[in-house]
Each structure stands twice: as structure tokens, then as C-alpha cells.
PDB file of C-alpha atoms in Angstrom:
ATOM      1  CA  MET W  27      -9.818   1.298  26.676  1.00 39.00           C
ATOM      2  CA  SER W  28     -11.114   1.487  23.116  1.00 43.00           C
ATOM      3  CA  ASP W  29     -14.767   0.694  22.451  1.00 49.00           C
ATOM      4  CA  ALA W  30     -14.162   0.072  18.748  1.00 48.00           C
ATOM      5  CA  ALA W  31     -15.638  -3.181  17.513  1.00 48.00           C
ATOM      6  CA  PRO W  32     -13.161  -5.749  16.172  1.00 50.00           C
ATOM      7  CA  GLU W  33     -12.920  -5.964  12.396  1.00 71.00           C
ATOM      8  CA  THR W  34     -15.027  -8.758  10.939  1.00 82.00           C
ATOM      9  CA  ARG W  35     -13.776 -11.197   8.319  1.00 83.00           C
ATOM     10  CA  SER W  36     -16.121  -9.641   5.761  1.00 86.00           C
ATOM     11  CA  ASP W  37     -14.712  -6.168   6.471  1.00 89.00           C
ATOM     12  CA  TRP W  38     -11.134  -7.430   6.135  1.00 90.00           C
ATOM     13  CA  VAL W  39     -11.891  -9.075   2.784  1.00 92.00           C
ATOM     14  CA  TYR W  40     -13.675  -5.945   1.550  1.00 92.00           C
ATOM     15  CA  LYS W  41     -10.697  -3.744   2.442  1.00 88.00           C
ATOM     16  CA  ARG W  42      -8.207  -6.226   0.967  1.00 90.00           C
ATOM     17  CA  LEU W  43     -10.058  -6.432  -2.347  1.00 92.00           C
ATOM     18  CA  LYS W  44     -10.592  -2.682  -2.468  1.00 89.00           C
ATOM     19  CA  HIS W  45      -6.881  -2.088  -1.911  1.00 85.00           C
ATOM     20  CA  ALA W  46      -5.978  -4.606  -4.619  1.00 88.00           C
ATOM     21  CA  ILE W  47      -8.176  -2.746  -7.113  1.00 89.00           C
ATOM     22  CA  VAL W  48      -7.240   0.812  -6.153  1.00 84.00           C
ATOM     23  CA  SER W  49      -3.510   0.030  -6.052  1.00 79.00           C
ATOM     24  CA  GLY W  50      -3.547  -1.657  -9.456  1.00 81.00           C
ATOM     25  CA  GLU W  51      -2.680  -5.097  -8.069  1.00 87.00           C
ATOM     26  CA  LEU W  52      -5.863  -6.183  -9.864  1.00 91.00           C
ATOM     27  CA  PRO W  53      -5.867  -4.137 -13.109  1.00 88.00           C
ATOM     28  CA  PRO W  54      -8.908  -2.672 -14.887  1.00 89.00           C
ATOM     29  CA  GLY W  55     -10.967  -5.267 -16.724  1.00 91.00           C
ATOM     30  CA  GLU W  56      -9.490  -8.268 -14.905  1.00 94.00           C
ATOM     31  CA  ARG W  57     -11.972 -11.059 -14.206  1.00 95.00           C
ATOM     32  CA  LEU W  58     -12.658 -11.613 -10.514  1.00 94.00           C
ATOM     33  CA  VAL W  59     -13.110 -15.287  -9.649  1.00 93.00           C
ATOM     34  CA  ALA W  60     -14.020 -15.782  -6.004  1.00 91.00           C
ATOM     35  CA  ALA W  61     -12.538 -19.278  -5.844  1.00 92.00           C
ATOM     36  CA  ASP W  62      -9.178 -18.124  -7.257  1.00 93.00           C
ATOM     37  CA  LEU W  63      -8.905 -15.111  -4.952  1.00 93.00           C
ATOM     38  CA  ALA W  64      -9.976 -17.220  -1.974  1.00 92.00           C
ATOM     39  CA  GLN W  65      -7.122 -19.624  -2.670  1.00 92.00           C
ATOM     40  CA  ARG W  66      -4.642 -16.763  -3.144  1.00 91.00           C
ATOM     41  CA  TRP W  67      -5.611 -15.070   0.113  1.00 90.00           C
ATOM     42  CA  ALA W  68      -6.417 -18.231   2.101  1.00 89.00           C
ATOM     43  CA  LEU W  69     -10.039 -17.488   2.892  1.00 88.00           C
ATOM     44  CA  SER W  70     -13.601 -18.535   2.039  1.00 88.00           C
ATOM     45  CA  PRO W  71     -15.174 -17.442  -1.287  1.00 90.00           C
ATOM     46  CA  THR W  72     -18.355 -16.246   0.469  1.00 91.00           C
ATOM     47  CA  PRO W  73     -17.027 -12.920   1.865  1.00 91.00           C
ATOM     48  CA  LEU W  74     -15.404 -12.248  -1.508  1.00 93.00           C
ATOM     49  CA  ARG W  75     -18.744 -12.471  -3.276  1.00 92.00           C
ATOM     50  CA  GLU W  76     -20.151 -10.075  -0.686  1.00 93.00           C
ATOM     51  CA  ALA W  77     -17.225  -7.724  -1.324  1.00 94.00           C
ATOM     52  CA  PHE W  78     -17.935  -7.805  -5.073  1.00 94.00           C
ATOM     53  CA  GLN W  79     -21.443  -6.504  -4.340  1.00 93.00           C
ATOM     54  CA  ARG W  80     -20.221  -3.775  -1.989  1.00 93.00           C
ATOM     55  CA  LEU W  81     -17.525  -2.571  -4.375  1.00 94.00           C
ATOM     56  CA  GLU W  82     -19.967  -2.485  -7.277  1.00 94.00           C
ATOM     57  CA  GLY W  83     -21.734   0.266  -5.327  1.00 90.00           C
ATOM     58  CA  LEU W  84     -18.487   2.280  -5.319  1.00 89.00           C
ATOM     59  CA  GLY W  85     -17.948   1.802  -9.044  1.00 90.00           C
ATOM     60  CA  LEU W  86     -14.835  -0.331  -8.551  1.00 92.00           C
ATOM     61  CA  VAL W  87     -16.366  -3.656  -9.645  1.00 95.00           C
ATOM     62  CA  GLU W  88     -18.646  -4.445 -12.595  1.00 94.00           C
ATOM     63  CA  LEU W  89     -21.145  -7.303 -12.196  1.00 93.00           C
ATOM     64  CA  SER W  90     -22.871  -8.989 -15.119  1.00 87.00           C
ATOM     65  CA  SER W  91     -24.935 -12.167 -15.409  1.00 80.00           C
ATOM     66  CA  GLN W  92     -23.043 -12.972 -18.618  1.00 78.00           C
ATOM     67  CA  ARG W  93     -19.502 -11.883 -17.759  1.00 78.00           C
ATOM     68  CA  GLY W  94     -19.466 -12.357 -13.993  1.00 87.00           C
ATOM     69  CA  ALA W  95     -17.415  -9.984 -11.840  1.00 93.00           C
ATOM     70  CA  ARG W  96     -14.625  -7.809 -13.231  1.00 95.00           C
ATOM     71  CA  VAL W  97     -12.527  -4.916 -12.052  1.00 94.00           C
ATOM     72  CA  ALA W  98     -14.201  -1.769 -13.382  1.00 93.00           C
ATOM     73  CA  SER W  99     -12.810  -0.567 -16.689  1.00 90.00           C
ATOM     74  CA  THR W 100     -11.189   2.841 -17.176  1.00 88.00           C
ATOM     75  CA  SER W 101     -11.742   5.560 -19.763  1.00 89.00           C
ATOM     76  CA  LEU W 102     -10.617   9.064 -20.631  1.00 89.00           C
ATOM     77  CA  ALA W 103     -14.168  10.368 -20.174  1.00 91.00           C
ATOM     78  CA  GLU W 104     -14.327   8.958 -16.660  1.00 91.00           C
ATOM     79  CA  VAL W 105     -10.979  10.334 -15.500  1.00 91.00           C
ATOM     80  CA  GLU W 106     -11.911  13.776 -16.825  1.00 93.00           C
ATOM     81  CA  GLU W 107     -15.207  13.635 -14.920  1.00 95.00           C
ATOM     82  CA  ILE W 108     -13.438  12.491 -11.741  1.00 95.00           C
ATOM     83  CA  TYR W 109     -11.032  15.420 -11.864  1.00 95.00           C
ATOM     84  CA  GLU W 110     -13.781  17.876 -12.731  1.00 96.00           C
ATOM     85  CA  LEU W 111     -15.503  16.829  -9.508  1.00 97.00           C
ATOM     86  CA  ARG W 112     -12.264  16.882  -7.522  1.00 97.00           C
ATOM     87  CA  LEU W 113     -11.572  20.418  -8.711  1.00 97.00           C
ATOM     88  CA  LEU W 114     -15.013  21.452  -7.457  1.00 97.00           C
ATOM     89  CA  LEU W 115     -14.990  19.641  -4.122  1.00 97.00           C
ATOM     90  CA  GLU W 116     -11.421  19.437  -2.841  1.00 97.00           C
ATOM     91  CA  PRO W 117     -10.612  23.166  -2.733  1.00 97.00           C
ATOM     92  CA  TRP W 118     -13.910  23.647  -0.868  1.00 97.00           C
ATOM     93  CA  ALA W 119     -13.031  20.866   1.582  1.00 98.00           C
ATOM     94  CA  LEU W 120      -9.508  22.257   2.014  1.00 98.00           C
ATOM     95  CA  ARG W 121     -10.814  25.727   2.807  1.00 97.00           C
ATOM     96  CA  ARG W 122     -13.201  24.300   5.423  1.00 97.00           C
ATOM     97  CA  SER W 123     -10.410  22.187   6.863  1.00 97.00           C
ATOM     98  CA  LEU W 124      -7.891  25.014   7.150  1.00 97.00           C
ATOM     99  CA  GLU W 125     -10.455  27.476   8.506  1.00 95.00           C
ATOM    100  CA  HIS W 126     -10.791  25.161  11.518  1.00 93.00           C
ATOM    101  CA  SER W 127      -7.163  24.033  11.656  1.00 95.00           C
ATOM    102  CA  ASP W 128      -5.389  23.948  15.006  1.00 96.00           C
ATOM    103  CA  ASP W 129      -1.957  22.958  16.272  1.00 96.00           C
ATOM    104  CA  ALA W 130      -2.854  19.255  16.303  1.00 97.00           C
ATOM    105  CA  HIS W 131      -4.087  19.315  12.709  1.00 97.00           C
ATOM    106  CA  ARG W 132      -1.068  21.252  11.486  1.00 97.00           C
ATOM    107  CA  ALA W 133       1.209  18.751  13.234  1.00 97.00           C
ATOM    108  CA  GLU W 134      -0.667  15.905  11.522  1.00 97.00           C
ATOM    109  CA  VAL W 135      -0.188  17.531   8.110  1.00 97.00           C
ATOM    110  CA  ALA W 136       3.507  18.131   8.774  1.00 97.00           C
ATOM    111  CA  ALA W 137       4.012  14.519   9.874  1.00 97.00           C
ATOM    112  CA  ALA W 138       2.224  13.186   6.787  1.00 97.00           C
ATOM    113  CA  HIS W 139       4.350  15.383   4.556  1.00 96.00           C
ATOM    114  CA  LYS W 140       7.521  14.158   6.262  1.00 95.00           C
ATOM    115  CA  ARG W 141       6.489  10.521   5.730  1.00 93.00           C
ATOM    116  CA  PHE W 142       5.710  11.287   2.084  1.00 91.00           C
ATOM    117  CA  VAL W 143       9.146  12.849   1.463  1.00 89.00           C
ATOM    118  CA  GLU W 144      10.863   9.979   3.290  1.00 88.00           C
ATOM    119  CA  THR W 145       8.976   7.465   1.138  1.00 87.00           C
ATOM    120  CA  LEU W 146      10.107   9.212  -2.033  1.00 80.00           C
ATOM    121  CA  THR W 147      13.678   9.062  -0.724  1.00 81.00           C
ATOM    122  CA  VAL W 148      13.875   5.425   0.358  1.00 79.00           C
ATOM    123  CA  VAL W 149      11.344   3.567  -1.813  1.00 63.00           C
ATOM    124  CA  PRO W 150      12.497   2.340  -5.259  1.00 58.00           C
ATOM    125  CA  THR W 151      10.809   4.284  -8.053  1.00 54.00           C
ATOM    126  CA  SER W 152       9.470   0.976  -9.381  1.00 50.00           C
ATOM    127  CA  ASP W 153       7.281   0.573  -6.287  1.00 60.00           C
ATOM    128  CA  ASP W 154       4.608   3.146  -7.136  1.00 65.00           C
ATOM    129  CA  ARG W 155       2.042   1.699  -4.713  1.00 71.00           C
ATOM    130  CA  LEU W 156       3.895   2.778  -1.556  1.00 78.00           C
ATOM    131  CA  ILE W 157       4.524   6.219  -3.038  1.00 78.00           C
ATOM    132  CA  LEU W 158       0.848   6.536  -3.967  1.00 78.00           C
ATOM    133  CA  GLU W 159      -0.280   5.615  -0.465  1.00 83.00           C
ATOM    134  CA  ALA W 160       2.052   8.151   1.151  1.00 88.00           C
ATOM    135  CA  HIS W 161       0.835  10.744  -1.349  1.00 87.00           C
ATOM    136  CA  ARG W 162      -2.820  10.042  -0.550  1.00 88.00           C
ATOM    137  CA  ALA W 163      -2.131  10.064   3.195  1.00 93.00           C
ATOM    138  CA  PHE W 164      -0.771  13.606   2.904  1.00 95.00           C
ATOM    139  CA  HIS W 165      -3.852  14.766   1.014  1.00 95.00           C
ATOM    140  CA  ARG W 166      -6.143  13.047   3.551  1.00 95.00           C
ATOM    141  CA  ALA W 167      -4.357  14.890   6.339  1.00 97.00           C
ATOM    142  CA  LEU W 168      -4.883  18.221   4.559  1.00 97.00           C
ATOM    143  CA  LEU W 169      -8.659  17.653   4.468  1.00 97.00           C
ATOM    144  CA  ALA W 170      -8.956  16.020   7.891  1.00 96.00           C
ATOM    145  CA  GLY W 171     -10.068  19.256   9.549  1.00 95.00           C
ATOM    146  CA  CYS W 172     -13.154  19.546   7.318  1.00 96.00           C
ATOM    147  CA  ALA W 173     -16.223  19.132   9.520  1.00 95.00           C
ATOM    148  CA  SER W 174     -18.419  17.740   6.746  1.00 96.00           C
ATOM    149  CA  LEU W 175     -18.410  13.950   6.855  1.00 96.00           C
ATOM    150  CA  TRP W 176     -20.022  13.738   3.407  1.00 96.00           C
ATOM    151  CA  LEU W 177     -17.469  16.062   1.863  1.00 96.00           C
ATOM    152  CA  ARG W 178     -14.646  13.951   3.304  1.00 96.00           C
ATOM    153  CA  ARG W 179     -16.318  10.763   2.043  1.00 94.00           C
ATOM    154  CA  LEU W 180     -16.827  12.096  -1.474  1.00 95.00           C
ATOM    155  CA  THR W 181     -13.318  13.512  -1.821  1.00 96.00           C
ATOM    156  CA  SER W 182     -11.856  10.253  -0.499  1.00 92.00           C
ATOM    157  CA  LEU W 183     -13.844   8.174  -2.999  1.00 91.00           C
ATOM    158  CA  LEU W 184     -12.796  10.399  -5.905  1.00 94.00           C
ATOM    159  CA  ALA W 185      -9.164  10.264  -4.789  1.00 91.00           C
ATOM    160  CA  GLU W 186      -9.312   6.460  -4.711  1.00 86.00           C
ATOM    161  CA  HIS W 187     -10.641   6.367  -8.257  1.00 88.00           C
ATOM    162  CA  SER W 188      -7.925   8.835  -9.300  1.00 87.00           C
ATOM    163  CA  GLN W 189      -5.292   6.511  -7.882  1.00 82.00           C
ATOM    164  CA  ARG W 190      -6.448   3.752 -10.259  1.00 82.00           C
ATOM    165  CA  TYR W 191      -5.670   6.058 -13.166  1.00 81.00           C
ATOM    166  CA  LEU W 192      -2.385   7.351 -11.834  1.00 77.00           C
ATOM    167  CA  ILE W 193      -1.029   3.858 -11.219  1.00 75.00           C
ATOM    168  CA  LEU W 194      -1.517   3.151 -14.945  1.00 70.00           C
ATOM    169  CA  ASN W 195       1.170   5.722 -15.702  1.00 64.00           C
ATOM    170  CA  ALA W 196       4.629   4.148 -15.847  1.00 55.00           C
ATOM    171  CA  ARG W 197       6.132   7.557 -15.037  1.00 55.00           C
ATOM    172  CA  TYR W 198       3.919   8.281 -12.071  1.00 56.00           C
ATOM    173  CA  SER W 199       6.651   8.142  -9.438  1.00 56.00           C
ATOM    174  CA  GLN W 200       8.654  10.613 -11.553  1.00 61.00           C
ATOM    175  CA  ARG W 201       5.621  12.924 -11.763  1.00 62.00           C
ATOM    176  CA  VAL W 202       5.233  12.816  -7.964  1.00 63.00           C
ATOM    177  CA  SER W 203       8.911  13.635  -7.540  1.00 63.00           C
ATOM    178  CA  GLU W 204       8.563  16.546  -9.951  1.00 67.00           C
ATOM    179  CA  SER W 205       5.545  17.850  -8.034  1.00 75.00           C
ATOM    180  CA  ILE W 206       7.279  17.808  -4.639  1.00 84.00           C
ATOM    181  CA  ALA W 207       7.467  21.613  -4.772  1.00 86.00           C
ATOM    182  CA  GLU W 208       3.646  21.762  -4.981  1.00 89.00           C
ATOM    183  CA  HIS W 209       3.367  19.603  -1.866  1.00 92.00           C
ATOM    184  CA  GLU W 210       5.866  21.790  -0.039  1.00 94.00           C
ATOM    185  CA  GLN W 211       3.809  24.848  -0.996  1.00 95.00           C
ATOM    186  CA  LEU W 212       0.662  23.134   0.318  1.00 96.00           C
ATOM    187  CA  LEU W 213       2.467  22.411   3.584  1.00 97.00           C
ATOM    188  CA  GLU W 214       3.792  25.967   3.895  1.00 97.00           C
ATOM    189  CA  ALA W 215       0.369  27.508   3.231  1.00 97.00           C
ATOM    190  CA  THR W 216      -1.263  25.163   5.740  1.00 96.00           C
ATOM    191  CA  LEU W 217       1.244  25.916   8.483  1.00 96.00           C
ATOM    192  CA  ALA W 218       0.927  29.657   7.758  1.00 96.00           C
ATOM    193  CA  GLY W 219      -2.874  29.510   7.786  1.00 95.00           C
ATOM    194  CA  ASP W 220      -2.997  30.954   4.264  1.00 97.00           C
ATOM    195  CA  VAL W 221      -6.260  29.354   3.140  1.00 97.00           C
ATOM    196  CA  GLU W 222      -6.547  30.954  -0.297  1.00 96.00           C
ATOM    197  CA  ARG W 223      -2.940  30.251  -1.251  1.00 97.00           C
ATOM    198  CA  ALA W 224      -3.387  26.602  -0.251  1.00 97.00           C
ATOM    199  CA  ALA W 225      -6.544  26.355  -2.376  1.00 97.00           C
ATOM    200  CA  ARG W 226      -4.774  27.866  -5.408  1.00 96.00           C
ATOM    201  CA  VAL W 227      -1.857  25.435  -5.094  1.00 96.00           C
ATOM    202  CA  LEU W 228      -4.260  22.501  -4.762  1.00 96.00           C
ATOM    203  CA  VAL W 229      -6.156  23.509  -7.907  1.00 96.00           C
ATOM    204  CA  ALA W 230      -2.910  23.720  -9.887  1.00 94.00           C
ATOM    205  CA  HIS W 231      -1.796  20.365  -8.470  1.00 91.00           C
ATOM    206  CA  LEU W 232      -5.025  18.622  -9.510  1.00 93.00           C
ATOM    207  CA  GLN W 233      -4.915  20.190 -12.956  1.00 93.00           C
ATOM    208  CA  GLU W 234      -1.393  18.840 -13.498  1.00 88.00           C
ATOM    209  CA  ALA W 235      -2.492  15.388 -12.324  1.00 86.00           C
ATOM    210  CA  LEU W 236      -5.328  15.443 -14.863  1.00 89.00           C
ATOM    211  CA  LEU W 237      -2.877  16.345 -17.638  1.00 87.00           C
ATOM    212  CA  THR W 238      -0.730  13.390 -16.567  1.00 83.00           C
ATOM    213  CA  ALA W 239      -3.664  10.959 -16.643  1.00 82.00           C
ATOM    214  CA  ARG W 240      -4.927  12.337 -19.963  1.00 85.00           C
ATOM    215  CA  ALA W 241      -1.471  11.882 -21.509  1.00 82.00           C
ATOM    216  CA  VAL W 242      -1.547   8.189 -20.594  1.00 78.00           C
ATOM    217  CA  PHE W 243      -4.763   7.625 -22.544  1.00 79.00           C
ATOM    218  CA  GLU W 244      -3.569   9.664 -25.507  1.00 80.00           C
ATOM    219  CA  ALA W 245      -0.346   7.650 -25.639  1.00 76.00           C
ATOM    220  CA  ARG W 246      -2.286   4.381 -25.481  1.00 72.00           C
ATOM    221  CA  GLU W 247      -4.609   5.502 -28.257  1.00 71.00           C
ATOM    222  CA  GLU W 248      -1.619   6.415 -30.425  1.00 72.00           C
ATOM    223  CA  ILE W 249      -0.133   2.958 -29.838  1.00 71.00           C
ATOM    224  CA  ARG W 250      -3.471   1.366 -30.753  1.00 68.00           C
ATOM    225  CA  ARG W 251      -3.687   3.382 -33.998  1.00 71.00           C
ATOM    226  CA  THR W 252      -0.097   2.489 -34.879  1.00 71.00           C
ATOM    227  CA  ASP W 253      -0.789  -1.195 -34.307  1.00 62.00           C
ATOM    228  CA  LEU W 254      -3.904  -1.054 -36.508  1.00 63.00           C
ATOM    229  CA  LEU W 255      -1.958   0.654 -39.303  1.00 67.00           C
ATOM    230  CA  SER W 256       0.813  -1.921 -39.091  1.00 70.00           C
ATOM    231  CA  GLN W 257      -1.795  -4.672 -39.424  1.00 68.00           C
ATOM    232  CA  GLY W 258      -3.314  -2.940 -42.436  1.00 64.00           C
ATOM    233  CA  LYS W 259      -6.693  -2.341 -40.766  1.00 56.00           C
TER     234      LYS W 259
END
């Protein structure tokens, strides 16, 4: 029998709102009105206001006495900082995870990779959210053997923020499909116990993801400049 406490209403609302933000269902900068979301999700506004406060602490919500609550904005500087931190922390976490890997962990990684490939095969490319979740689940499985709770927490938080940026890219599902070879290499290195090879592949994978996110902002800035020129500004 499990001793886990049942999920409270506040916890459910917190997770639902967090998912909506991370998945892009609620885009960056969107105003968060507790009454509107409560009606949409058939719940009381009170736990939503509590969730706004909790998610502000994670950097996913911005609270202001003048502007109210909004989904946190995005910027090129922020995504570059996020990936700089991921490149420092995730290879370290992966090494610690694989150094303590056992048959159960390797089976978990293999199963997550299989689900990821199956999702890419059966999910329409327009449904990036399901692909993103399967992608993140594979990366979580890779790091699951890391004994440091704080390292797992920090890498998970950074990965969630990364997902907000990747979902902005209309070609993200194509990029994931193109990077399937990198994921296969991560799987092979994990199953073989080749810690250093796995770390090298992960670094290259994160660097490519940063280039993808950076390209989105550069393209948007070019569109903005073109619009300004067309308006004679």
C-alpha cells in the first residue's frame, strides 16, 4: 500500500498552470486573470492566485501591482543564460547518473527512448507539445540515476524553461526528428556504460538546441526590422 498523500486541489492547479505555461498553451506575456482561468478549468480562483505566487518563484510568472499577473516574457539573453547553465550542469549530472547506473536504470532509459521514437512516429508534427514531453521524459530518465537531489531539481527547472523557448519554434518537431541520431547515440552510450561519450553527445545536443532557439529570436528581430522599414520608421 502506498503512503503517498493524495494530491490537494492547490497542487493540481499549480501543476495545471505550470504545464500550460511550459507547454506554450499560455504564451509569454499573456495576462493571467484568475477569474477567466477558473471558468476555463472549472475551479475556484483562490488556488489560481496561490499558483501565481508559487510560479513567480520559479520565474514562470511575473507579478506587478500595475499590470497584474502575466506569463513571464522571453528574451535572447535569457535563453543564452539558460543554456550556458545547462551546459555546465547537465553533463555533470549525466556523469553522476551513469556512474551509478544499473540494469533498472538502463531499462528505464531504453523504455523512455522507445516511447520518444514512437511519439515521433505516430504524433502529427503539428502537435509539438506531446513530442516535447516525450523528449523531456527521455532526458529525465538519463539523469534519474544522479544521487544529488539539488542537481536533479536545477536541471529539471532549466529544462522546463528551455521548453518554453523551443515551443516558440515552428520547426521544433522537425529539429527533434533531425536530432534523433543524437538521442540514439545517448542511448547507446548509456547502455554501454560509456560515460564520457554520453557527456560529449549531450554537450553537442544542447549546443544545437541553443542554436535553434537563437535562430528563432534572430528571425523575429529581422521580421520586426522589416516591418519598421515598411512603415517608414
